[in-house]
Short mmCIF file of C-alpha atoms in Angstrom, two decimals:
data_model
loop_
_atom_site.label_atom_id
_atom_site.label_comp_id
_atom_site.label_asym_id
_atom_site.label_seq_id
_atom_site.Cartn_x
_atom_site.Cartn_y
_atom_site.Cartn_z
CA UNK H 78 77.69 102.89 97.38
CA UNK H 79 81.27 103.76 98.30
CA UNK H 80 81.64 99.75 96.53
CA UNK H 81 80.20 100.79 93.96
CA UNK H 82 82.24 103.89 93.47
CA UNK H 83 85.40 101.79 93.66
CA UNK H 84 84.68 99.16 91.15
CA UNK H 85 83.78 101.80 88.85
CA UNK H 86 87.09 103.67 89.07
CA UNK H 87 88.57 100.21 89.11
CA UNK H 88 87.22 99.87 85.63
CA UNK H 89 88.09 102.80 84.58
CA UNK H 90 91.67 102.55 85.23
CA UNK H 91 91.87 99.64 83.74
CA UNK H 92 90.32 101.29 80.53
CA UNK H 93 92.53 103.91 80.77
CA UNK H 94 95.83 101.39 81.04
CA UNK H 95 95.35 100.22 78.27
CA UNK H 96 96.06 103.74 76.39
CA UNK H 97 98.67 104.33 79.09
CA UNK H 98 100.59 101.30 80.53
CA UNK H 99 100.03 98.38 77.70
CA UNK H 100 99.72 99.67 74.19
CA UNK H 101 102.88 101.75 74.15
CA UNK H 102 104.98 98.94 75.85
CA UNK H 103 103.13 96.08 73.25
CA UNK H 104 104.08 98.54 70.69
CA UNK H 105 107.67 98.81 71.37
CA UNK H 106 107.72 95.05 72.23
CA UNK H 107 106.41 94.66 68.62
CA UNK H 108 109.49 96.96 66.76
CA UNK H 109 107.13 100.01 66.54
CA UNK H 110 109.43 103.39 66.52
CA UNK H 111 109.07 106.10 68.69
CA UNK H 112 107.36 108.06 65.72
CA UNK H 113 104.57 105.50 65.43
CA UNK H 114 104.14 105.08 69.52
CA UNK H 115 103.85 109.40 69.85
CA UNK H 116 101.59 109.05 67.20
CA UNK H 117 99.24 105.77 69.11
CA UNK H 118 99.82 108.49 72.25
CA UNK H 119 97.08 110.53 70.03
CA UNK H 120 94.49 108.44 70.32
CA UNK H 121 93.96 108.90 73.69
CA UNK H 122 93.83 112.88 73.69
CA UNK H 123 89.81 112.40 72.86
CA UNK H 124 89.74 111.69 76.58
CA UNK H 125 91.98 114.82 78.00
CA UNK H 126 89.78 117.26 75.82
CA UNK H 127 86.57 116.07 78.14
CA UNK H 128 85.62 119.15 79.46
CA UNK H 129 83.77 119.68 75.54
CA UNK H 130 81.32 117.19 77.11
CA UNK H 131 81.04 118.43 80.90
CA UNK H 132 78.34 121.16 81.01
CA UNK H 133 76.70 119.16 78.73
CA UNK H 134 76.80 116.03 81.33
CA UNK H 135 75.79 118.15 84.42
CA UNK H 136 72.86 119.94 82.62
CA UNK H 137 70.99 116.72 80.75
CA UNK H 138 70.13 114.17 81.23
CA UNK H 139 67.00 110.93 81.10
CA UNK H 140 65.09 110.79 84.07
CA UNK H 141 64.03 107.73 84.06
CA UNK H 142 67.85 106.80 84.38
CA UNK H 143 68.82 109.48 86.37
CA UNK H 144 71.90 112.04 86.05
CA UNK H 145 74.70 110.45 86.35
CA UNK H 146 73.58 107.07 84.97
CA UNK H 147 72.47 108.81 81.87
CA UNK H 148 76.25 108.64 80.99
CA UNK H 149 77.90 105.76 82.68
CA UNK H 150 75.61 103.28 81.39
CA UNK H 151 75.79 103.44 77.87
CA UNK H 152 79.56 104.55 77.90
CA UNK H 153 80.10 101.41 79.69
CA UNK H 154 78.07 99.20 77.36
CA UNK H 155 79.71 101.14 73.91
CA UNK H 156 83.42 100.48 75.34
CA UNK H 157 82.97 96.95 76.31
CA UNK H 158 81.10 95.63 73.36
CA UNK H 159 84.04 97.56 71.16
CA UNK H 160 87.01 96.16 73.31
CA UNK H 161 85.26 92.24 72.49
CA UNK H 162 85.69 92.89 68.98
CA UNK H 163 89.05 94.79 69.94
CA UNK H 164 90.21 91.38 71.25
CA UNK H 165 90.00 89.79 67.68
CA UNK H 166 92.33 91.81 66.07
CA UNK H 167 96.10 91.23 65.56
CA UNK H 168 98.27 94.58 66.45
CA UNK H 169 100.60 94.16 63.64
CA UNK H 170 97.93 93.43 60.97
CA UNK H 171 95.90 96.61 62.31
CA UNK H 172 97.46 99.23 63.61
CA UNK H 173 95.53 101.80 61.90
CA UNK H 174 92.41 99.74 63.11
CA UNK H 175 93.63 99.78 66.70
CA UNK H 176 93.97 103.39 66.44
CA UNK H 177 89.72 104.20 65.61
CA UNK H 178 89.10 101.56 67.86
CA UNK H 179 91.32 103.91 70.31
CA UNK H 180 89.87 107.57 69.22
CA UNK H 181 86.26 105.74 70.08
CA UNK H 182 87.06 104.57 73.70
CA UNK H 183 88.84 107.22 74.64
CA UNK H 184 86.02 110.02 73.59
CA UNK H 185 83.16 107.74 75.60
CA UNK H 186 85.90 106.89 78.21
CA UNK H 187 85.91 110.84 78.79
CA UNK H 188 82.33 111.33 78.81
CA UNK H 189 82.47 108.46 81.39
CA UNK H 190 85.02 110.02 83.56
CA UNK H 191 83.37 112.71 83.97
CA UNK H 192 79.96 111.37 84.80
CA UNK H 193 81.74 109.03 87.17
CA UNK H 194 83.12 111.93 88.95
CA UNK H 195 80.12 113.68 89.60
CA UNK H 196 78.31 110.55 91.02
CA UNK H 197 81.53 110.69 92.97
CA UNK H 198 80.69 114.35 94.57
CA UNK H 199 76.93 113.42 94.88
CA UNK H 200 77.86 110.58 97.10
CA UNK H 201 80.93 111.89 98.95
CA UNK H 202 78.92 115.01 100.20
CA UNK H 203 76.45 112.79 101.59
CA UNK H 204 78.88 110.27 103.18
CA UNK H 205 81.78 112.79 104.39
CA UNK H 206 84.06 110.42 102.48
CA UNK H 207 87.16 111.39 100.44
CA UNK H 208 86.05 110.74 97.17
CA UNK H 209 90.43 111.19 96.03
CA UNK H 210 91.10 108.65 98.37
CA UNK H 211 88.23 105.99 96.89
CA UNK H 212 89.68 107.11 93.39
CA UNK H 213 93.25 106.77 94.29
CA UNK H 214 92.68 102.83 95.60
CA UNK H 215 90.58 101.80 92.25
CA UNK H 216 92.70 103.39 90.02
CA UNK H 217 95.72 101.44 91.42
CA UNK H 218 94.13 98.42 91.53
CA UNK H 219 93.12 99.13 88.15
CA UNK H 220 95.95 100.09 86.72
CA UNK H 221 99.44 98.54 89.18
CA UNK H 222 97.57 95.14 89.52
CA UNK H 223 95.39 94.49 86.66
CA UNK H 224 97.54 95.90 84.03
CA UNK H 225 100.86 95.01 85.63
CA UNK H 226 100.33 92.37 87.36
CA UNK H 227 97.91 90.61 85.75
CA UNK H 228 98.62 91.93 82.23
CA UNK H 229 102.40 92.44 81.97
CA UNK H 230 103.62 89.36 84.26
CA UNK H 231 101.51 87.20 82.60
CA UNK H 232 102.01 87.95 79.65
CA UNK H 233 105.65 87.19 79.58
CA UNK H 234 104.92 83.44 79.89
CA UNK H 235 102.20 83.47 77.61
CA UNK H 236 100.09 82.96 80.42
CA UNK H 237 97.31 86.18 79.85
CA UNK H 238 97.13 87.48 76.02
CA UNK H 239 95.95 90.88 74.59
CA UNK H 240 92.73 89.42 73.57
CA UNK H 241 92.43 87.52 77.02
CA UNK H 242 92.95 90.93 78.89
CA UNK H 243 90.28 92.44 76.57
CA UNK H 244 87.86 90.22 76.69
CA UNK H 245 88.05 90.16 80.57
CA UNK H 246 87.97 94.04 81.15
CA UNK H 247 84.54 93.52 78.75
CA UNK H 248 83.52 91.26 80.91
CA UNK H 249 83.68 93.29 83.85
CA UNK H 250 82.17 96.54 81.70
CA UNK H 251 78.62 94.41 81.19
CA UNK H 252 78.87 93.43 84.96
CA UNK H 253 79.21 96.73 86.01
CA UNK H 254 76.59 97.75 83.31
CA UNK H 255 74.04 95.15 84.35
CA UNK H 256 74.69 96.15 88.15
CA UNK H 257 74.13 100.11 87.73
CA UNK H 258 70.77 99.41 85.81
CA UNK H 259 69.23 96.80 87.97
CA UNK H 260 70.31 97.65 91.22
CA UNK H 261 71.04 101.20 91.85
CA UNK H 262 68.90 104.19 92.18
CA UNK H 263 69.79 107.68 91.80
CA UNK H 264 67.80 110.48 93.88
CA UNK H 265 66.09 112.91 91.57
CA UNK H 266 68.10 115.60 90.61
CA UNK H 267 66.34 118.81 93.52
CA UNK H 268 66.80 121.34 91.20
CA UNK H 269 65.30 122.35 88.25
CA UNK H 270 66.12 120.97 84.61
CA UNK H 271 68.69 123.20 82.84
CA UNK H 272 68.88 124.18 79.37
CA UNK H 273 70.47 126.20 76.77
CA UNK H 274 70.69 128.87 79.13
CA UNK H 275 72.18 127.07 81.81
CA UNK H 276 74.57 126.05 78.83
CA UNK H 277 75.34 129.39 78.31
CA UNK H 278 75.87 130.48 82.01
CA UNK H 279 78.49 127.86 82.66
CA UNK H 280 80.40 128.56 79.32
CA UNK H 281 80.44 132.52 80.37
CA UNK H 282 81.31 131.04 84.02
CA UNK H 283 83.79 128.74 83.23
CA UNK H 284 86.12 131.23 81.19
CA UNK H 285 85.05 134.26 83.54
CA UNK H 286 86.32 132.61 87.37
CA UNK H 287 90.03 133.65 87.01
CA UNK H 288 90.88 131.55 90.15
CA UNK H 289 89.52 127.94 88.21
CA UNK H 290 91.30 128.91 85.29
CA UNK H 291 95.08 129.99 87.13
CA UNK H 292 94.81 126.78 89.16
CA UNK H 293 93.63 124.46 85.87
CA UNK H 294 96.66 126.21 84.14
CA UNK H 295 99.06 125.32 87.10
CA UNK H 296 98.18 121.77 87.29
CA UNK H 297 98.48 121.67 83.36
CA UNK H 298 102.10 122.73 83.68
CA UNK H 299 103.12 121.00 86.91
CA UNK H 300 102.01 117.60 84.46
CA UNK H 301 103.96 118.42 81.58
CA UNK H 302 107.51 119.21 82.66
CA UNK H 303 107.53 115.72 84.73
CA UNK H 304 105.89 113.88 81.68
CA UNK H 305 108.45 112.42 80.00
CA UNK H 306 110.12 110.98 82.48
CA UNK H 307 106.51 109.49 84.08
CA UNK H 308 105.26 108.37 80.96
CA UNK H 309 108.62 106.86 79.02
CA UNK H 310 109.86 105.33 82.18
CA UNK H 311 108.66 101.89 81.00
CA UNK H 312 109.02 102.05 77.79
CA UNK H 313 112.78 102.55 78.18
CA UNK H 314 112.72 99.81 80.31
CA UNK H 315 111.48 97.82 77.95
CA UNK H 316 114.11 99.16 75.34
CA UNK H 317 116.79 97.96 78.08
CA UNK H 318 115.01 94.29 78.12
CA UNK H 319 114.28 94.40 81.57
CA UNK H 320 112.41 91.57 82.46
CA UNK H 321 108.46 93.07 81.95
CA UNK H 322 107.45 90.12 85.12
CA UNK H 323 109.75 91.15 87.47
CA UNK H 324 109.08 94.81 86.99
CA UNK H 325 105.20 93.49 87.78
CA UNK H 326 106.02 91.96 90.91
CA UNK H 327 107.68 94.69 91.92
CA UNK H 328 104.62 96.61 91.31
CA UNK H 329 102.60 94.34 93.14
CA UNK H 330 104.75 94.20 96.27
CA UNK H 331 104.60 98.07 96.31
CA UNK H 332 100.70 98.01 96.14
CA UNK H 333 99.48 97.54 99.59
CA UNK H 334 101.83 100.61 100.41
CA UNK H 335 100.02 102.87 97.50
CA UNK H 336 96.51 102.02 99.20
CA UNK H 337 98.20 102.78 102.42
CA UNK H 338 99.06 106.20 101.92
CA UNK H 339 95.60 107.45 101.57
CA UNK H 340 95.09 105.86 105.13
CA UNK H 341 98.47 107.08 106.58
CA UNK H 342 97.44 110.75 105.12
CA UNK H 343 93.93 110.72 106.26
CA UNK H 344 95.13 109.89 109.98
CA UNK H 345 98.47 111.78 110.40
CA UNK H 346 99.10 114.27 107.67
CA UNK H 347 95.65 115.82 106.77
CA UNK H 348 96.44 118.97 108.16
CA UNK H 349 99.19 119.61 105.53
CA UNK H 350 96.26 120.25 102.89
CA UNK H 351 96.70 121.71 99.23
CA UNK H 352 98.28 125.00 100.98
CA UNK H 353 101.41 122.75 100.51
CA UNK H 354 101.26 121.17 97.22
CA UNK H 355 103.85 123.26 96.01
CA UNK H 356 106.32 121.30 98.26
CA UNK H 357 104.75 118.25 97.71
CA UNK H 358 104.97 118.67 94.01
CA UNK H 359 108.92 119.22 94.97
CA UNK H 360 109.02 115.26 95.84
CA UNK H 361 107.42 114.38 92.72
CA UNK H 362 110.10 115.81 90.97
CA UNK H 363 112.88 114.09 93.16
CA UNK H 364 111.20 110.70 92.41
CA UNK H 365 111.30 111.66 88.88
CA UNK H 366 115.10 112.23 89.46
CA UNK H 367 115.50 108.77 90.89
CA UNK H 368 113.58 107.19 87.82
CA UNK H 369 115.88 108.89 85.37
CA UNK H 370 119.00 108.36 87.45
CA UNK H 371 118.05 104.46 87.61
CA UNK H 372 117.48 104.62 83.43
CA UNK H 373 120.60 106.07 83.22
CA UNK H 374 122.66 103.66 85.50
CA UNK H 375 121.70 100.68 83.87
CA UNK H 376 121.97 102.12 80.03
CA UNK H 377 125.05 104.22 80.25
CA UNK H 378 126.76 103.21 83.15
CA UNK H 379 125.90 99.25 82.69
CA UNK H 380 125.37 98.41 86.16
CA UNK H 381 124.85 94.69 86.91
CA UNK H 382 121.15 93.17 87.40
CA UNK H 383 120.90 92.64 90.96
CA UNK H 384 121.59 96.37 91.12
CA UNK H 385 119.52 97.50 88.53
CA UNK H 386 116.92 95.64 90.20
CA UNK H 387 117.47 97.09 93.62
CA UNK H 388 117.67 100.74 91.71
CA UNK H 389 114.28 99.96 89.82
CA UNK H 390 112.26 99.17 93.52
CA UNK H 391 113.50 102.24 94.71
CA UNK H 392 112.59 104.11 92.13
CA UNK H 393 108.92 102.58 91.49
CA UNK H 394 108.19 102.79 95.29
CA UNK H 395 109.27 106.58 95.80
CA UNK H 396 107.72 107.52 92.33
CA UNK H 397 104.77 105.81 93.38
CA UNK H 398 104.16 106.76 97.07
CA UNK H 399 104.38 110.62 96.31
CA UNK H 400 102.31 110.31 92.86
CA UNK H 401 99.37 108.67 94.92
CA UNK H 402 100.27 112.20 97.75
CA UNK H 403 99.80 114.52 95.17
CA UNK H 404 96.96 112.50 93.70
CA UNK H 405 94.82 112.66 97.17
CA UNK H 406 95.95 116.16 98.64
CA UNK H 407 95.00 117.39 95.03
CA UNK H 408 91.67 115.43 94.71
CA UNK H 409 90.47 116.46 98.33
CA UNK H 410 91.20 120.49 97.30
CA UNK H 411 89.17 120.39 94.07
CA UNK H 412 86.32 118.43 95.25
CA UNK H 413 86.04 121.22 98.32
CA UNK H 414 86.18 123.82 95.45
CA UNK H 415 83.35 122.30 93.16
CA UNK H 416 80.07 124.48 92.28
CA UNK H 417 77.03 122.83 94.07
CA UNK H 418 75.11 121.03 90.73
CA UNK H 419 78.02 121.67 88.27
CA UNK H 420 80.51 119.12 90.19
CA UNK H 421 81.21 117.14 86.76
CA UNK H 422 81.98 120.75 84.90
CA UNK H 423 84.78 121.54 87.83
CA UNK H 424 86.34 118.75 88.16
CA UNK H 425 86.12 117.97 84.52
CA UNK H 426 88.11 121.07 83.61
CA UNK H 427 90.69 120.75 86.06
CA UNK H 428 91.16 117.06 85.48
CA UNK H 429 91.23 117.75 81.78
CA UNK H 430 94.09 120.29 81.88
CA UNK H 431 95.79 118.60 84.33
CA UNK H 432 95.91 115.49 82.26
CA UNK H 433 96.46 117.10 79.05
CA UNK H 434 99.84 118.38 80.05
CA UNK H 435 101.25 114.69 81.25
CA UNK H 436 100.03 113.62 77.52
CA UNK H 437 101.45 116.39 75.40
CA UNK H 438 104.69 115.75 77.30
CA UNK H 439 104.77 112.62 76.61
CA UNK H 440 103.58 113.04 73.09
CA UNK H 441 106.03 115.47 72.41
CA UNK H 442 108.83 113.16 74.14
CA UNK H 443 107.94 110.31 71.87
CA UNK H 444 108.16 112.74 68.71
CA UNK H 445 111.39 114.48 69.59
CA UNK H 446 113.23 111.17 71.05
CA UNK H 447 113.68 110.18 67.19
CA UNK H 448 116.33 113.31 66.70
CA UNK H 449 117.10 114.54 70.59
CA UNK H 450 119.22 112.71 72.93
CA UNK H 451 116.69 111.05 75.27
CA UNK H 452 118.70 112.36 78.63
CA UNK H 453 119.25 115.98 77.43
CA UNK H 454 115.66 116.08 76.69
CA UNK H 455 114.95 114.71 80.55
CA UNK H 456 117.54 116.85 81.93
CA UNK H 457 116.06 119.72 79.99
CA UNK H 458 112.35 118.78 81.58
CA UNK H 459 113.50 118.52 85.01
CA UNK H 460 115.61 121.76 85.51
CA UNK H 461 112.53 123.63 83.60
CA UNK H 462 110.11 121.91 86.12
CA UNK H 463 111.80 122.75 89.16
CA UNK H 464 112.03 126.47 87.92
CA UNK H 465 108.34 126.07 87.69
CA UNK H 466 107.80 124.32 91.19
CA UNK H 467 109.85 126.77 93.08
CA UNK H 468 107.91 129.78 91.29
CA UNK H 469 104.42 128.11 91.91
CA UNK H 470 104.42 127.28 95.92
CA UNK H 471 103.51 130.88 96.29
CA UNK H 472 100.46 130.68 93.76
CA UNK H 473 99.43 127.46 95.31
CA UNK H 474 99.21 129.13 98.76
CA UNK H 475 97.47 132.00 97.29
CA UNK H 476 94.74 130.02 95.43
CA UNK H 477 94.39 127.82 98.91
CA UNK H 478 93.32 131.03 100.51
CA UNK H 479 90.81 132.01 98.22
CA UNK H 480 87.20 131.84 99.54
CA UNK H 481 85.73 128.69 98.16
CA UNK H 482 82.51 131.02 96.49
CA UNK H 483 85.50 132.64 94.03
CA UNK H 484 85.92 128.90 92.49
CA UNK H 485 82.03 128.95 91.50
CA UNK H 486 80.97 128.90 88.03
CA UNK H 487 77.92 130.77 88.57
CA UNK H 488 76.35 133.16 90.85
CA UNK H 489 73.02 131.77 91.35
CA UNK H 490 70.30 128.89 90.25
CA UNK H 491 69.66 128.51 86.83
CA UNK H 492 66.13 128.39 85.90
CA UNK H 493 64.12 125.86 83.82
CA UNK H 494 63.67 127.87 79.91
#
């Protein structure tokens, strides 16, 4: 089952690339200005806003299906029949087109998420596994070798098209799809069906638990000051006609280390839990500093390749190694945190905000590059983010101590109406 769990993030991600990692650097490949790529960036917001579908996920569901497969099946089925048909269509002839075709996904790949995440917590609490650490290997697998890899590298030599990439990632969907219906069970769900009340409840719950809400908030802002740098790192790289293969490779070579820190932190470092993601957000931020540093070298101060190069792989490998950190240390925390039979609503709302503020940064970035110097606006985002990172260590702390019963959403079994 733990399999299972890892080729369904692995589709995800790949999903999720394709909003993320190959439509804004197509875009700019194509001539498309920054206007027209913060406005693509919209598209995927359908898929940040998912907590609108999370009570709704963990409450109902088809029994003869079960609860989580309720979701991931036809989600599945819906995205990959609509990326097949994606896979016909010419960027530059339909842009607008691409765009629906975007707003659809994304909403379904949301509802997905979610219900992928609580099948996640149903089988982690039975195994003892780290469900962060099964996420963080299929979502880079999904995302540093399918989409960079096998996507960008390819692509350069006209080796792997759009459409081919497309079609494949389809592919895989009805696999996947074919897989969950035929051969996997789900236990019945112990407790009893919930309904509008239950609805209710976890509305009233959601918005009354003060502790869910500071720590959603604080994960919301600890994404959006880093943002722009994260999310326009490649695009300026394409800008700077950096060769889009060797930027792959690099990615690949760096990918065995990315699965390796989940190991590496599981055996050595576990006892530095989420009491210290404060500091640990503190490296993020320097890796941010060495991605912008490395922009900035080769655009202003026109280094020569080899050490541009050099400068990129140091870069992409300390960016990367404390992303996937963060990623796990923050993944292990909320899943310890979620309410018994509302797992999809918890994680769903702090995964949403969370989210949300990396895409409004970058949204906003792509908007504002058009009229603002493009290194004032990251200096600007890193001096306000380290204000921010030094202020929250001591919330982070606080909201580490907090019994795990303050996180719940409600205060006792909802019954059947």
């Amino acid at each position: 089952m733990n399999y299972l769990l890892l080729f369904l993030y692995i589709y995800q991600s790949s999903m999720l690339s394709i909003f993320t990692q190959i439509m804004p650097i197509l875009l700019a490949e194509h001539g498309f200005n920054y206007e027209q790529q913060g406005l693509f960036s919209l598209v995927a917001y359908p898929f940040f806003f998912k907590i609108i579908f999370a009570p709704i996920i963990d409450l109902f569901h088809f029994k003869s299906l079960g609860r989580r497969r309720s979701y991931i099946l036809p989600c599945t089925i819906l995205m990959s029949f609509n990326l097949f048909w994606q896979s016909s269509l010419d960027i530059q002839q339909n842009y607008v087109l691409f765009c629906l075709i975007g707003l659809f996904n994304a909403t379904f790949l949301g509802m997905q998420d979610i219900a992928i995440d609580g099948f996640a917590a149903d089988l982690c609490k039975k195994t003892n596994e780290s469900s962060a650490h099964i996420l963080n290997v299929g979502y880079t697998i999904g995302s540093s070798f399918l989409a960079n890899f096998l996507f960008h590298s390819l692509n350069k030599y006209q080796l792997c098209s759009l459409s081919t990439y497309l079609k494949m990632i389809s592919v895989f969907g009805l696999s996947m799809a074919a897989y969950l219906l035929f051969h996997v069970k789900e236990e019945p769900n112990s407790e009893q069906i919930k309904k509008l009340t239950g609805f209710k409840q976890v509305i009233r719950g959601i918005f009354g638990n003060e502790n869910l809400i500071t720590l959603s908030l604080l994960l919301f802002f600890d994404r959006y000051g880093v943002a722009p740098i994260e999310s326009t790192f490649r695009i300026k790289l394409t800008e700077l006609k950096f060769n889009k293969a060797y930027v792959s490779f690099m990615d690949t070579a760096i990918l065995p280390l990315k699965i390796a820190v989940g190991f590496v932190y599981h055996k050595y470092f576990s006892k530095y839990n989420f009491e210290y993601y404060g500091y640990v957000q503190g490296f993020r931020l320097i890796s941010c500093i060495f991605a912008t540093l490395t922009i900035f070298l080769v655009d202003v101060v026109k280094v020569n390749d080899t050490i541009s190069y050099i400068a990129l792989f140091i870069a992409s490998t300390t960016w990367w190694i404390v992303f996937n950190l963060t990623f796990i240390v923050r993944g292990n925390f909320q899943m310890r945190i979620t309410t018994q039979g509302y797992e999809a609503t918890t994680l769903a709302l702090m995964n949403s905000l969370g989210s949300l503020g990396g895409k409004t940064g970058f949204s906003l970035c792509m908007f504002l590059t058009e009229y603002v110097n493009y290194y004032c606006f990251a200096c600007f985002a890193l001096v306000a983010q380290l204000l921010f990172t030094l202020k929250s260590i001591k919330w982070y702390k606080r909201l580490y101590n907090v019994p795990k019963e303050k996180y719940s959403i409600i205060k006792q079994n909802l019954k059947s109406e």
